[in-house]
Tab-separated table of C-alpha atoms in Angstrom:
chain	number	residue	atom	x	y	z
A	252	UNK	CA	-28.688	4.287	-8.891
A	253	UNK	CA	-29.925	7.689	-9.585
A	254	UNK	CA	-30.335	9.024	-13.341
A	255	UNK	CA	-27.004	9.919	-14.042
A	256	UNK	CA	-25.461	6.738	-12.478
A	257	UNK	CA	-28.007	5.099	-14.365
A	258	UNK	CA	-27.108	6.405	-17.623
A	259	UNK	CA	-23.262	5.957	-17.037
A	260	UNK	CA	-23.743	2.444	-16.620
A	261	UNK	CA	-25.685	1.945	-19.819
A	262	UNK	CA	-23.549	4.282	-21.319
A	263	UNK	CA	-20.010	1.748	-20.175
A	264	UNK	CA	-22.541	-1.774	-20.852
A	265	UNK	CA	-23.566	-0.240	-24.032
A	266	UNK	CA	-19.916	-0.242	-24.873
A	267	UNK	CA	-18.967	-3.639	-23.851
A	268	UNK	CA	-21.644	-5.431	-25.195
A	269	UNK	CA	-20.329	-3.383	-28.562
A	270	UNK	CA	-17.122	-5.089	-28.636
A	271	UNK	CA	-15.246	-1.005	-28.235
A	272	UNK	CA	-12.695	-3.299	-25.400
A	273	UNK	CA	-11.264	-6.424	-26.949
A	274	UNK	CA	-11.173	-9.047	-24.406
A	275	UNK	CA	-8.022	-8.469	-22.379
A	276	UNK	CA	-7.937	-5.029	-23.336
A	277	UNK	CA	-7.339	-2.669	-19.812
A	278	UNK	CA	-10.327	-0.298	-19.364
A	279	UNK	CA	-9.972	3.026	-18.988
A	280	UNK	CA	-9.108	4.437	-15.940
A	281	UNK	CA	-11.445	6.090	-13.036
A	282	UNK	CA	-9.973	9.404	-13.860
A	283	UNK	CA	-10.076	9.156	-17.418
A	284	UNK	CA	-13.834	7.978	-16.874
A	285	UNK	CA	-14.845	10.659	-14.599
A	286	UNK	CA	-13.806	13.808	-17.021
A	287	UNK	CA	-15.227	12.447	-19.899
A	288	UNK	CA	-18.499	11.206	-18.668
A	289	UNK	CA	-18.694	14.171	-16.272
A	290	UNK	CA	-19.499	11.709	-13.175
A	291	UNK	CA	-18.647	11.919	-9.726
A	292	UNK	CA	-15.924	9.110	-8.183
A	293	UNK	CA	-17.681	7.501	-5.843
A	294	UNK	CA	-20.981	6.996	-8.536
A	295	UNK	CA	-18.601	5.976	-10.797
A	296	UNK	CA	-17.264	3.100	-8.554
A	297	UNK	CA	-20.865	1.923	-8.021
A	298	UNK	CA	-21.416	1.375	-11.836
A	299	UNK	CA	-18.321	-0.416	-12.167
A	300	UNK	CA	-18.907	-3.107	-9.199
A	301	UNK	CA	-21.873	-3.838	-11.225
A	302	UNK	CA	-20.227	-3.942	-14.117
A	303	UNK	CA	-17.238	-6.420	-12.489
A	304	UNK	CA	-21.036	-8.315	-10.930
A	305	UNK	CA	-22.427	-9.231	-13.883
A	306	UNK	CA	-18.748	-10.314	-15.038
A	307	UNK	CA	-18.587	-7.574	-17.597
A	308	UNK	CA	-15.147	-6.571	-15.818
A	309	UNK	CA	-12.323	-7.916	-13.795
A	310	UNK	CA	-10.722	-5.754	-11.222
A	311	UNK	CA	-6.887	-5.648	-11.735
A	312	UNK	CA	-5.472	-3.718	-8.915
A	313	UNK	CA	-7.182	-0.768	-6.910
A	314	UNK	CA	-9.085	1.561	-9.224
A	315	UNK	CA	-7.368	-0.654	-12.330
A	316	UNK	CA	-10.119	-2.950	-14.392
A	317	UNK	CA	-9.710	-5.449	-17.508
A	318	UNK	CA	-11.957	-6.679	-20.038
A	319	UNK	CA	-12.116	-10.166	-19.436
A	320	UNK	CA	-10.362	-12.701	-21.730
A	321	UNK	CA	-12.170	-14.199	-24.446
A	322	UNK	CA	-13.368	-17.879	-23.297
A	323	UNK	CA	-15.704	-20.366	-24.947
A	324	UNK	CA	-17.047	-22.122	-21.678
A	325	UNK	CA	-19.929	-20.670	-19.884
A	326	UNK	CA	-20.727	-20.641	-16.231
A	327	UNK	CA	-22.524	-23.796	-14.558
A	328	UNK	CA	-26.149	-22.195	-13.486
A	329	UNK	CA	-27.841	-23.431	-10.506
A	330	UNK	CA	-25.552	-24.315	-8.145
A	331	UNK	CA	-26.083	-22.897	-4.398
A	332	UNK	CA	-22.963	-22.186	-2.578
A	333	UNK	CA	-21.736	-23.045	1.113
A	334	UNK	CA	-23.982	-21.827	3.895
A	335	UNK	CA	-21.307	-20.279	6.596
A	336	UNK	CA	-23.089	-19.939	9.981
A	337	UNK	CA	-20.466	-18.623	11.934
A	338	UNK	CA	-16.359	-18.964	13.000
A	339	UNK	CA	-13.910	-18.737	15.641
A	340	UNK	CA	-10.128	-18.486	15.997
A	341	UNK	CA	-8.006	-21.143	17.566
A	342	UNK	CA	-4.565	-19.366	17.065
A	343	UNK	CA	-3.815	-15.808	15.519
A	344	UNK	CA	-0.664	-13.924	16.081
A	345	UNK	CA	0.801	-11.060	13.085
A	346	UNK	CA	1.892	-13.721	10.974
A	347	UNK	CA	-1.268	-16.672	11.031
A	348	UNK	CA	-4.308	-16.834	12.042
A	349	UNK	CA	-5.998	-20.476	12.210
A	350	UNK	CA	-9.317	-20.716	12.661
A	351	UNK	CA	-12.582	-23.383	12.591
A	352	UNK	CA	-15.677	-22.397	10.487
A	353	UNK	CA	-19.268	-24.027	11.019
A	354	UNK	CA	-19.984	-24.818	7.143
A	355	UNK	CA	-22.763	-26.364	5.799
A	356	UNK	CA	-22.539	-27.487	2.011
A	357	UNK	CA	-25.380	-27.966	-0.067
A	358	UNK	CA	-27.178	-31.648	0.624
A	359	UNK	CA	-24.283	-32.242	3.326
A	360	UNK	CA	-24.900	-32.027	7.396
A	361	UNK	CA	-23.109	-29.040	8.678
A	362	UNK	CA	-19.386	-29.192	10.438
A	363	UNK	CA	-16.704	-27.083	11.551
A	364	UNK	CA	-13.542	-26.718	8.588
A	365	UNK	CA	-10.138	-25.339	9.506
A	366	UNK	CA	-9.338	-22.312	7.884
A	367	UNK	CA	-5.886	-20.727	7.920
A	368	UNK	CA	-5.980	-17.170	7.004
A	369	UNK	CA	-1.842	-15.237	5.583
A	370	UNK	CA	-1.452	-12.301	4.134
A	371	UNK	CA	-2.069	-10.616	1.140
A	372	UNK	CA	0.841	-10.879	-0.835
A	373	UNK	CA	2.215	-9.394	-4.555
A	374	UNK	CA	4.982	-10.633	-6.405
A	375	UNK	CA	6.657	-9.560	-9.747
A	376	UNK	CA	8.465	-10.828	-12.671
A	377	UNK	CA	10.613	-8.235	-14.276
A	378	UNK	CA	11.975	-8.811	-18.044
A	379	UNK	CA	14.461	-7.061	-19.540
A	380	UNK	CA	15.027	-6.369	-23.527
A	381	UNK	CA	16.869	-9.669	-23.775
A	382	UNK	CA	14.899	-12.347	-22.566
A	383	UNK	CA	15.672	-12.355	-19.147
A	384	UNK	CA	13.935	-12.359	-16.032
A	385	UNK	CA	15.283	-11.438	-12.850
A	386	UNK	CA	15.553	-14.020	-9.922
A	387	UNK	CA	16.892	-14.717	-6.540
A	388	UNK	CA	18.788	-18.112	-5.641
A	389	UNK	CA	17.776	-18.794	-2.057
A	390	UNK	CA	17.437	-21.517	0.363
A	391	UNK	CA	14.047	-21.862	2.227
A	392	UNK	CA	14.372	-23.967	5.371
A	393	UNK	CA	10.553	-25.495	5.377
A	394	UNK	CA	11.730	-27.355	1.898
A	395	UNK	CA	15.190	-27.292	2.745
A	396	UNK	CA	16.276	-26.717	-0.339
A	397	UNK	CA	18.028	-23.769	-2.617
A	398	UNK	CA	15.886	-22.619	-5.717
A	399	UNK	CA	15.392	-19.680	-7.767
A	400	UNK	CA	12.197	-17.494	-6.500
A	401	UNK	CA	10.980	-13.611	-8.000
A	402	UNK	CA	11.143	-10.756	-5.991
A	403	UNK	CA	7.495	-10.166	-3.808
A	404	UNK	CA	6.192	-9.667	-0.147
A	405	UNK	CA	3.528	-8.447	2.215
A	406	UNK	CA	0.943	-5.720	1.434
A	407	UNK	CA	1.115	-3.687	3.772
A	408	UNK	CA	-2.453	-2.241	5.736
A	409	UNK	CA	-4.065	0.021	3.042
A	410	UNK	CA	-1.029	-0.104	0.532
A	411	UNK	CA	-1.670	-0.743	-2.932
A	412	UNK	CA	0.019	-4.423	-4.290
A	413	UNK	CA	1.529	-2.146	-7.335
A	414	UNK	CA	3.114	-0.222	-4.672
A	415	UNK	CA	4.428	-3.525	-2.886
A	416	UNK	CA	5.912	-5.360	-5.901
A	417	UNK	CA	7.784	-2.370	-6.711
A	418	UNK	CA	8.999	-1.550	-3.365
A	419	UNK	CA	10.076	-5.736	-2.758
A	420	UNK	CA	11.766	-5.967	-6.060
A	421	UNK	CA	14.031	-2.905	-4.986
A	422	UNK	CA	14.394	-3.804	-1.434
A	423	UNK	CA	15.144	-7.707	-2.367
A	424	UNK	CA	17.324	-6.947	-5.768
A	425	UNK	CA	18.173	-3.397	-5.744
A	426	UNK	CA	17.081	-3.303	-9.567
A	427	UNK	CA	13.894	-0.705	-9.964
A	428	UNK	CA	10.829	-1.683	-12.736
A	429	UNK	CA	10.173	0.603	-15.007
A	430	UNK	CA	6.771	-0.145	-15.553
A	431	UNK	CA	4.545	-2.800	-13.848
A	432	UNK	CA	1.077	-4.382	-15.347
A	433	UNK	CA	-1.171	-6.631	-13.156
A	434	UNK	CA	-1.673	-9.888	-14.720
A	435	UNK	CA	-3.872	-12.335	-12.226
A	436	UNK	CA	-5.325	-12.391	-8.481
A	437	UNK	CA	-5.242	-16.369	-7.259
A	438	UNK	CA	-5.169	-18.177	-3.863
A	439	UNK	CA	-2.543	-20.736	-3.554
A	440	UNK	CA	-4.440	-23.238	-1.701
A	441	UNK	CA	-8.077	-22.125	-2.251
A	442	UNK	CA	-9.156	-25.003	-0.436
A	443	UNK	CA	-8.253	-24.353	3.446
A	444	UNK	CA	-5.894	-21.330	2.852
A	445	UNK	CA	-6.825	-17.336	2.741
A	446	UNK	CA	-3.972	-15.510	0.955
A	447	UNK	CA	-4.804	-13.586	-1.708
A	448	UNK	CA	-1.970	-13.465	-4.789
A	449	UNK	CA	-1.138	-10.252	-7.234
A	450	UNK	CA	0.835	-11.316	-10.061
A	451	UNK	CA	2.718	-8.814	-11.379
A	452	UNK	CA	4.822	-8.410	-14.922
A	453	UNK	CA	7.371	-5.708	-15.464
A	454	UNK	CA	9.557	-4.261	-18.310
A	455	UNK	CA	12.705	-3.115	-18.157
A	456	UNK	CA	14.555	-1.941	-14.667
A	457	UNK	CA	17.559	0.034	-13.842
A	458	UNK	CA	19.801	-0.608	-10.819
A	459	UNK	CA	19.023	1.621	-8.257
A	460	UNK	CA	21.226	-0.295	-5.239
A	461	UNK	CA	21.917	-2.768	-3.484
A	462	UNK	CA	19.375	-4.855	-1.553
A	463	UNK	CA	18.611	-3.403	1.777
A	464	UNK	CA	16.393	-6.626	2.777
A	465	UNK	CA	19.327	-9.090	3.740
A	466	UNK	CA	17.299	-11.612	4.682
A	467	UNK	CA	15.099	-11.487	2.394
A	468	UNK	CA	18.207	-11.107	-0.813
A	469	UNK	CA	19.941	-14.177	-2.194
A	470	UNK	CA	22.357	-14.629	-5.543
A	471	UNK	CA	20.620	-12.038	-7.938
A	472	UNK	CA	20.223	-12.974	-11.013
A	473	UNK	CA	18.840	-12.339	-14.510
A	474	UNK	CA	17.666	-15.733	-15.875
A	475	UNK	CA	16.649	-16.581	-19.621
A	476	UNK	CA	13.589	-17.342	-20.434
A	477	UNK	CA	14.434	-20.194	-22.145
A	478	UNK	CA	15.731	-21.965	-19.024
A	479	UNK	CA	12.730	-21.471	-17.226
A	480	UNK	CA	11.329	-25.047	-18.730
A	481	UNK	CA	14.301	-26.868	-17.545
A	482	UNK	CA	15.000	-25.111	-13.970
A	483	UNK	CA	10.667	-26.000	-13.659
A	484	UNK	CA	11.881	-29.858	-14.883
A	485	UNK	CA	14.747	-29.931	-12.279
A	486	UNK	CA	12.375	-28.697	-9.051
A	487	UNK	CA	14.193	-25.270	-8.733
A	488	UNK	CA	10.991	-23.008	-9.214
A	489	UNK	CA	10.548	-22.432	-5.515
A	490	UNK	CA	6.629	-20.901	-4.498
A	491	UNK	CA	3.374	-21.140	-6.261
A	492	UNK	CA	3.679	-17.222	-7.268
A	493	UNK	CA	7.291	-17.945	-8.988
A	494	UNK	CA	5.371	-21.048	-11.149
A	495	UNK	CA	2.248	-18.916	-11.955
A	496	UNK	CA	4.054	-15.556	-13.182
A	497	UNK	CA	6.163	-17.817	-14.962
A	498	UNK	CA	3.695	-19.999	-16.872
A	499	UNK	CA	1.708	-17.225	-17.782
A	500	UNK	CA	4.820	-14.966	-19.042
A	501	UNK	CA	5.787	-18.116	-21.440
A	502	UNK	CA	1.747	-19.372	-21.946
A	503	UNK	CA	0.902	-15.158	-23.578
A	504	UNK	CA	4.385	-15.464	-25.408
A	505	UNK	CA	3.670	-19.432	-26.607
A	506	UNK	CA	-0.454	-17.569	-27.921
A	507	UNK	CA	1.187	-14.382	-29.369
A	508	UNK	CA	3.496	-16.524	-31.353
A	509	UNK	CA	0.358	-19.153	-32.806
A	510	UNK	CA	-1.490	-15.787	-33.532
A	511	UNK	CA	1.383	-14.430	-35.593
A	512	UNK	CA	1.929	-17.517	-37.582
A	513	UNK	CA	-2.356	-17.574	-38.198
């Protein structure tokens, strides 16, 4: 880092470590960052992957970063990762690509691990001002069952995932967000499986349409909230993105309510 970089980045940790960003709290933006500090873009980016590094920030979203949450726990020290000596693909077409990794874990003699690599994939849960969140019934053949799922698809190459949820909750529902927050980044199946999750939460949405992906569209529908619990109980939550935008919609509703009554 060169001086000004430098001082930037003590500038932003100063700030941190000062508490100025509550934990949750979304940091400012790039922009915002780059006319007040007077820094260039790409200098600025390099002091904030340090900052994300040393877990200081979380990166929500292409040039979008979050304090992290407040959390009593620390991080296990001295633990050596995986060693990955190489990999080669057995299958790979636009949809999958399976593939066999030579791993070596820590202690452990080294063998080859199937890896199955998706895509990169956003999904959103839109609420409206009363309690609702909007939902498609749908059947889904590998199950073969109907269920109720939220609106998401396939990043496209280079396209930002807030560009993705709002372009598959119009094309699936034909109802527009009128504002979108990133709330999490998981992996389904962390274990063998390579498709990164955005997690999306809107507010709000006005019809715009009809849905123009027919395949893709079921029954549309704007569900309470207060079903969610009981459609989860019954087995009608279909997809691991449905469940975890769900949870964590009633989960920050379920804290927000203990902190008001404390």
């Amino acid at each position: 880092m060169g001086p000004k970089t430098t001082q930037v980045y003590e500038t932003l940790h100063a700030r941190l470590a000062a508490g100025e960003y509550a934990p949750g709290d979304k940091f400012p933006s790039e922009r915002a960052l780059v006319e007040e500090l007077g820094i260039g873009r790409t200098a600025l980016r390099q002091v904030l992957a340090r900052l994300v590094s040393e877990g200081r920030l979380e990166v929500r979203g292409r040039s979008s970063y979050r304090v992290p949450g407040a959390v009593s726990v620390q991080r296990p020290e001295g633990l050596e990762p995986w060693r990955i000596h190489g990999e080669r693909d057995v299958y790979d077409n636009r949809w999958v690509k399976l593939q066999l990794w030579d791993v070596e874990p820590p202690g452990v003699k080294r063998f080859e691990h199937h890896v199955v690599r998706l895509h990169h994939v956003a999904i959103t849960a839109v609420i409206d001002d009363q309690d609702r969140v909007l939902m498609m019934w749908r059947y889904r053949f590998v199950p073969k069952q109907f269920g109720w799922e939220l609106p998401g698809g396939i990043v496209d190459e280079g396209e930002d995932p807030a560009d993705t949820a709002l372009r598959e909750t119009v094309e699936e529902t034909g109802w527009r967000p009128k504002s979108l927050e990133h709330v999490v980044s998981y992996q389904p199946m962390v274990g063998m499986v390579d498709s990164p999750h955005e997690i999306f939460v809107g507010h709000g949405a006005e019809k715009v349409g009809e849905p123009t992906d027919l395949e893709e569209a079921g029954h549309i529908e704007w569900v309470p909230l207060a079903d969610i619990p009981g459609l989860m109980a019954r087995g009608e939550l279909l997809g691991s993105g449905t469940l975890v935008a769900l949870l964590h919609i009633l989960a920050a509703r379920r804290t927000q309510g203990l902190t008001t009554v404390h």
